[in-house]
CSV table of C-alpha atoms in Angstrom, one decimal:
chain,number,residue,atom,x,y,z
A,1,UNK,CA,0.6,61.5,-109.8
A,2,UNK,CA,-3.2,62.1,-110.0
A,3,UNK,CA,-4.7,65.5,-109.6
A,4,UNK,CA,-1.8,67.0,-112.1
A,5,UNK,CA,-3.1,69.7,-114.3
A,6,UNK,CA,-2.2,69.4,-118.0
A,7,UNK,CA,-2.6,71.6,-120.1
A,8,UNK,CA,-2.4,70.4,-124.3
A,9,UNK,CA,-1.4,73.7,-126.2
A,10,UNK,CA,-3.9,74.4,-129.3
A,11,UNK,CA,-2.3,76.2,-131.6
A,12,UNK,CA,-4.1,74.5,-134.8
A,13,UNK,CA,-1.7,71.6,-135.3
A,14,UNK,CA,-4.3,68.9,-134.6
A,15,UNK,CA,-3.9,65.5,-133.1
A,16,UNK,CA,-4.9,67.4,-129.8
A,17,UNK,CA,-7.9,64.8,-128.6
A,18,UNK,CA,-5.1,61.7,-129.2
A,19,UNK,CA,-2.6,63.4,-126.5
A,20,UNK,CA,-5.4,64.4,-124.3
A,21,UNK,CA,-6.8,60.9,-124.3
A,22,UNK,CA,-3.5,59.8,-123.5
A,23,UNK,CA,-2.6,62.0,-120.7
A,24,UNK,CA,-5.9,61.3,-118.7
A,25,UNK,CA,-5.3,57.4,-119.3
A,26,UNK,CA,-1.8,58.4,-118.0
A,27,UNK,CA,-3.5,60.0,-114.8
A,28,UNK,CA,-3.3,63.8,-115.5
A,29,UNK,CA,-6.3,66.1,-115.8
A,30,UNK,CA,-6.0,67.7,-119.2
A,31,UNK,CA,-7.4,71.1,-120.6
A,32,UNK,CA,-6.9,71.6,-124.5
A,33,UNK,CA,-6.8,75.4,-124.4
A,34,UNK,CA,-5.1,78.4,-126.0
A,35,UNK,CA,-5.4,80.2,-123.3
A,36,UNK,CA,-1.9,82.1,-122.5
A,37,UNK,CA,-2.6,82.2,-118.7
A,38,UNK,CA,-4.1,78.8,-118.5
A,39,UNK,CA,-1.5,77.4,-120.0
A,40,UNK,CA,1.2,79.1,-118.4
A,41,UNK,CA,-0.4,78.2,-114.7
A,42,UNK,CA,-0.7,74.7,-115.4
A,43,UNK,CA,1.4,72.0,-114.0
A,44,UNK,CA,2.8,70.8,-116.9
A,45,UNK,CA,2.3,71.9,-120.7
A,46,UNK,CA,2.1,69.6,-123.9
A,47,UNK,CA,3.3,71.1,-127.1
A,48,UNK,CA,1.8,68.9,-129.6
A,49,UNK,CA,2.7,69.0,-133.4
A,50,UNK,CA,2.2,67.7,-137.4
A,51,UNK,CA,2.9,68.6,-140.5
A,52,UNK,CA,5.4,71.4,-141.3
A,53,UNK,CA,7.8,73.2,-139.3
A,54,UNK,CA,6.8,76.2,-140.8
A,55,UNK,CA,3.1,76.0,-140.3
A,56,UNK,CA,3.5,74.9,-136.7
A,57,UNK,CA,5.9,77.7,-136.2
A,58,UNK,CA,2.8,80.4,-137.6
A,59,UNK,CA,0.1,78.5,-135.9
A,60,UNK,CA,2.5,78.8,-132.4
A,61,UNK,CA,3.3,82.1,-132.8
A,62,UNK,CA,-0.5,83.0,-133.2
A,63,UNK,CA,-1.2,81.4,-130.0
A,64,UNK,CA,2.2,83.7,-128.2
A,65,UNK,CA,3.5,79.4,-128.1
A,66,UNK,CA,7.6,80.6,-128.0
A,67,UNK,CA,6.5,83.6,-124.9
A,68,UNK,CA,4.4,81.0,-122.9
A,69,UNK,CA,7.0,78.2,-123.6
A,70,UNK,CA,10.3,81.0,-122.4
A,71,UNK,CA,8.2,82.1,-119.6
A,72,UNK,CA,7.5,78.1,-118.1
A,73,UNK,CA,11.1,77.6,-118.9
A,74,UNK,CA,11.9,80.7,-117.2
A,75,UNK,CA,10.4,79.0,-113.9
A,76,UNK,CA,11.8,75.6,-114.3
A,77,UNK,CA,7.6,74.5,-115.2
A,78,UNK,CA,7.8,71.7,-117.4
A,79,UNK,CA,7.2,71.5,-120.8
A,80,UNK,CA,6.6,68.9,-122.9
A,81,UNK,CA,7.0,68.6,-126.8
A,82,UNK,CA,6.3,66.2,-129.2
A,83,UNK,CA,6.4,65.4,-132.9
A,84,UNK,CA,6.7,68.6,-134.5
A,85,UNK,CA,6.4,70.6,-130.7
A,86,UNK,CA,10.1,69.1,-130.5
A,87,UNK,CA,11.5,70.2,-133.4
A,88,UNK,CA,10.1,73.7,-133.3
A,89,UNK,CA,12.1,73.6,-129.6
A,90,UNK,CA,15.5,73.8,-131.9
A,91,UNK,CA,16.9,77.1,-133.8
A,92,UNK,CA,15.7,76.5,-137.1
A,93,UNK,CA,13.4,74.3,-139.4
A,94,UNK,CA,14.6,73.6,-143.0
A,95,UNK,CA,12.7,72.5,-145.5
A,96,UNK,CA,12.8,72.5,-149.3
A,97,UNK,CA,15.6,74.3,-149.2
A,98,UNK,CA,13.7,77.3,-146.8
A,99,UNK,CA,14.6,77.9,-143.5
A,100,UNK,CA,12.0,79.1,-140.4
A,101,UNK,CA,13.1,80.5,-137.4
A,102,UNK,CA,12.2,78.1,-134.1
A,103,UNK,CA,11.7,78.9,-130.3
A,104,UNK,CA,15.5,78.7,-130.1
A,105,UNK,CA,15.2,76.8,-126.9
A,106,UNK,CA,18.0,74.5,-127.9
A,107,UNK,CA,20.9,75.2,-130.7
A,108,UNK,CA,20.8,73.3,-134.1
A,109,UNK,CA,18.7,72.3,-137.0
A,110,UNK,CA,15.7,70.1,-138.1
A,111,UNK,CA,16.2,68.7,-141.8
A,112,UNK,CA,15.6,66.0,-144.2
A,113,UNK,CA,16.7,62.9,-143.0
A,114,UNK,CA,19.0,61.3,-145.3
A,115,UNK,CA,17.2,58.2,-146.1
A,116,UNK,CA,16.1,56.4,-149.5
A,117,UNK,CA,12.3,55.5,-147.5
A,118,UNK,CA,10.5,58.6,-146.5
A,119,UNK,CA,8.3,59.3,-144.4
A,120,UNK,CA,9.6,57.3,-141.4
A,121,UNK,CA,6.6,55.9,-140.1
A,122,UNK,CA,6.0,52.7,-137.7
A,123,UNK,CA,7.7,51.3,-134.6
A,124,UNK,CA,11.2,51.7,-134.0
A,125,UNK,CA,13.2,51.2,-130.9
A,126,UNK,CA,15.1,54.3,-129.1
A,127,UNK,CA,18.7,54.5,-127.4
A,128,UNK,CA,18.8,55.7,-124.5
A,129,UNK,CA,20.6,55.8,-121.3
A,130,UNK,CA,20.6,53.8,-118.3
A,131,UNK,CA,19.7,56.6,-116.0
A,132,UNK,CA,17.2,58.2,-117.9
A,133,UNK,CA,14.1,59.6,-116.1
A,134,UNK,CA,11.6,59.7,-119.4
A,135,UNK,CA,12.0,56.0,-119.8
A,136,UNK,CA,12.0,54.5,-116.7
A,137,UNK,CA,10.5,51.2,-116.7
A,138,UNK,CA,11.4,50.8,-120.3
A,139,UNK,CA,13.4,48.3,-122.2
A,140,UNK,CA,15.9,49.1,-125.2
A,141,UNK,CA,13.6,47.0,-127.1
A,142,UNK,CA,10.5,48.5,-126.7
A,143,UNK,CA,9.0,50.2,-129.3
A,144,UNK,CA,7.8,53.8,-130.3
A,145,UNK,CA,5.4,54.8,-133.0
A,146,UNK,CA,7.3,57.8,-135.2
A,147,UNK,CA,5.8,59.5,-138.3
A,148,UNK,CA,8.5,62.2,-139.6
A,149,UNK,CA,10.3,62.9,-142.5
A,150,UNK,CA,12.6,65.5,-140.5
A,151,UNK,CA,14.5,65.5,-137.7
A,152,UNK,CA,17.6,66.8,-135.7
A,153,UNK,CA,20.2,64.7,-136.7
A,154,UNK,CA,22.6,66.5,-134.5
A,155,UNK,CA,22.7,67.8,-130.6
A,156,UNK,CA,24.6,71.2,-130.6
A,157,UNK,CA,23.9,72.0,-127.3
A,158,UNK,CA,27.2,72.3,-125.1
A,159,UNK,CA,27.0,72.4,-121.3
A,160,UNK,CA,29.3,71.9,-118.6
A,161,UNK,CA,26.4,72.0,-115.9
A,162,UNK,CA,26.3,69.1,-113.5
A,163,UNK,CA,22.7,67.4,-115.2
A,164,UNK,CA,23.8,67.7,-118.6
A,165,UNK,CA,20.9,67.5,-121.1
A,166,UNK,CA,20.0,63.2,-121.7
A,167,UNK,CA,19.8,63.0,-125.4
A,168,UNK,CA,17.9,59.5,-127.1
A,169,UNK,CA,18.9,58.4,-130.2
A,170,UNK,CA,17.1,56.1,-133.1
A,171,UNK,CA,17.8,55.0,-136.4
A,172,UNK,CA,15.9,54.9,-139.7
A,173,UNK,CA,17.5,53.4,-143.0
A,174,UNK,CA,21.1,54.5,-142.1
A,175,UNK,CA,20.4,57.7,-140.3
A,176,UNK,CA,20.6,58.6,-137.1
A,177,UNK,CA,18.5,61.2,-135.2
A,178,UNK,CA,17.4,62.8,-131.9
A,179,UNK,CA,14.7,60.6,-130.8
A,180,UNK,CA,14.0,62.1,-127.2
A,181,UNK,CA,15.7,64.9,-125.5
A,182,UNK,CA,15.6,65.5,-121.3
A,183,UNK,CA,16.6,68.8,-120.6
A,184,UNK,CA,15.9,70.3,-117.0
A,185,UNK,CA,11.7,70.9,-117.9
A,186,UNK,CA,12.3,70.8,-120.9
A,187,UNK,CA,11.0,67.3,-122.4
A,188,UNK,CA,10.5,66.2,-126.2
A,189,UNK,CA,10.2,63.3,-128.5
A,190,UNK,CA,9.9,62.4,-132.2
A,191,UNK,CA,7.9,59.9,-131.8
A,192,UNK,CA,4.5,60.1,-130.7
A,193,UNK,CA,4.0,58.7,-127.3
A,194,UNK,CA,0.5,59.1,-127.2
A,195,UNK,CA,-0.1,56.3,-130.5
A,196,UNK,CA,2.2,54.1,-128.8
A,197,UNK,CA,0.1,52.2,-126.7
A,198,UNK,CA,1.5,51.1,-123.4
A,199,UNK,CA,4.8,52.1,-123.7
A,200,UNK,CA,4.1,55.5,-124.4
A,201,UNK,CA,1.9,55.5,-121.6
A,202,UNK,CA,4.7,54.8,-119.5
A,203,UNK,CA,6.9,57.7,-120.8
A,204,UNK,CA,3.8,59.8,-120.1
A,205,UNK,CA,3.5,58.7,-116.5
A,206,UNK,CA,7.3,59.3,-116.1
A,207,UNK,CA,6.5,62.6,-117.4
A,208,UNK,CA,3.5,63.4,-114.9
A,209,UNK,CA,5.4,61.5,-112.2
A,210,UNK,CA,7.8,64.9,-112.2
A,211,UNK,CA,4.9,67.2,-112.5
């Protein structure tokens, strides 16, 4: 697991030192860069994220975020998105009643959750299943920390390919979203892994573990 070369994506959405803090307690080596080629070379890529879906969207496509994204995808090199760097990963952002094109990686839509408390924000548990790769050596009662007011609250994607996308689930005030998503190289989660102490570091070690 050491030795793995991460690179953290800076595109101007912030909370960049928190995930690179976390990844080298993890056991990667991590480069915050926006360097196209750096980041494309690298042995896995973190596509961080906060705020709005449409200002992450601007701030990626600044940084050519969707082309270095397609082109690590392109080569089965993982990818790995969180917060906001998940959402982006679907069609289309709405919000207040505008929609923003995404990196189109997966089909579907990131909108308001349809809850009477917003933001959701604190520790919540995830579903997931037995098998899953990104939460091995987790219980169903552990914890992650989310902060979101939008989500996916629906998977689109149909496959019939033998490792079908593994698609976690979590709850807030009634509705249910996509909490985590494992896709081929293609990782993401709502929730912020890197503020959710020990756990998190876990899911990150699964995640350098296939590095």
């Amino acid at each position: 697991m050491t030795g793995k070369n991460v690179v953290v994506l800076d595109y101007g959405a912030g909370n960049l030192r928190s995930a690179q803090r976390a990844l080298e307690h993890a056991g990667a080596q991590v480069t915050v860069t926006a360097d196209p080629q750096v980041a494309v070379a690298a042995d896995g890529l973190v596509v961080p994220g906060v705020g709005a879906f449409a200002a992450c969207m601007e701030g990626l496509k600044r940084a050519q975020g969707p082309r270095i994204i397609g082109q690590r995808l392109a080569g089965g090199r993982p990818v790995l998105g969180i917060c906001v760097g998940m959402q982006v990963l679907f069609d289309a952002g709405f919000e207040h009643g505008i929609a923003t094109d995404g990196c189109g990686e997966w089909p579907g839509r990131v909108e308001k959750l349809q809850a009477d408390v917003l933001p959701h924000m604190g520790w919540n548990t995830v579903e997931f299943a037995a098998d899953s790769a990104m939460f091995a050596g987790i219980s169903p009662q552990e914890r992650f920390y989310f902060v979101h007011s939008y989500a996916a609250r629906r998977w689109e994607l149909e496959t019939e390919i033998t490792e079908p996308p593994r698609v976690a689930w979590a709850e807030h005030d009634g509705d249910r979203f996509v909490a985590a998503v494992e896709n081929g190289a293609l990782w993401a989660t709502q929730f912020h892994p890197e503020k959710s102490g020990e756990v998190g570091a876990q899911l990150l070690r699964n995640w350098i573990n296939t590095l």
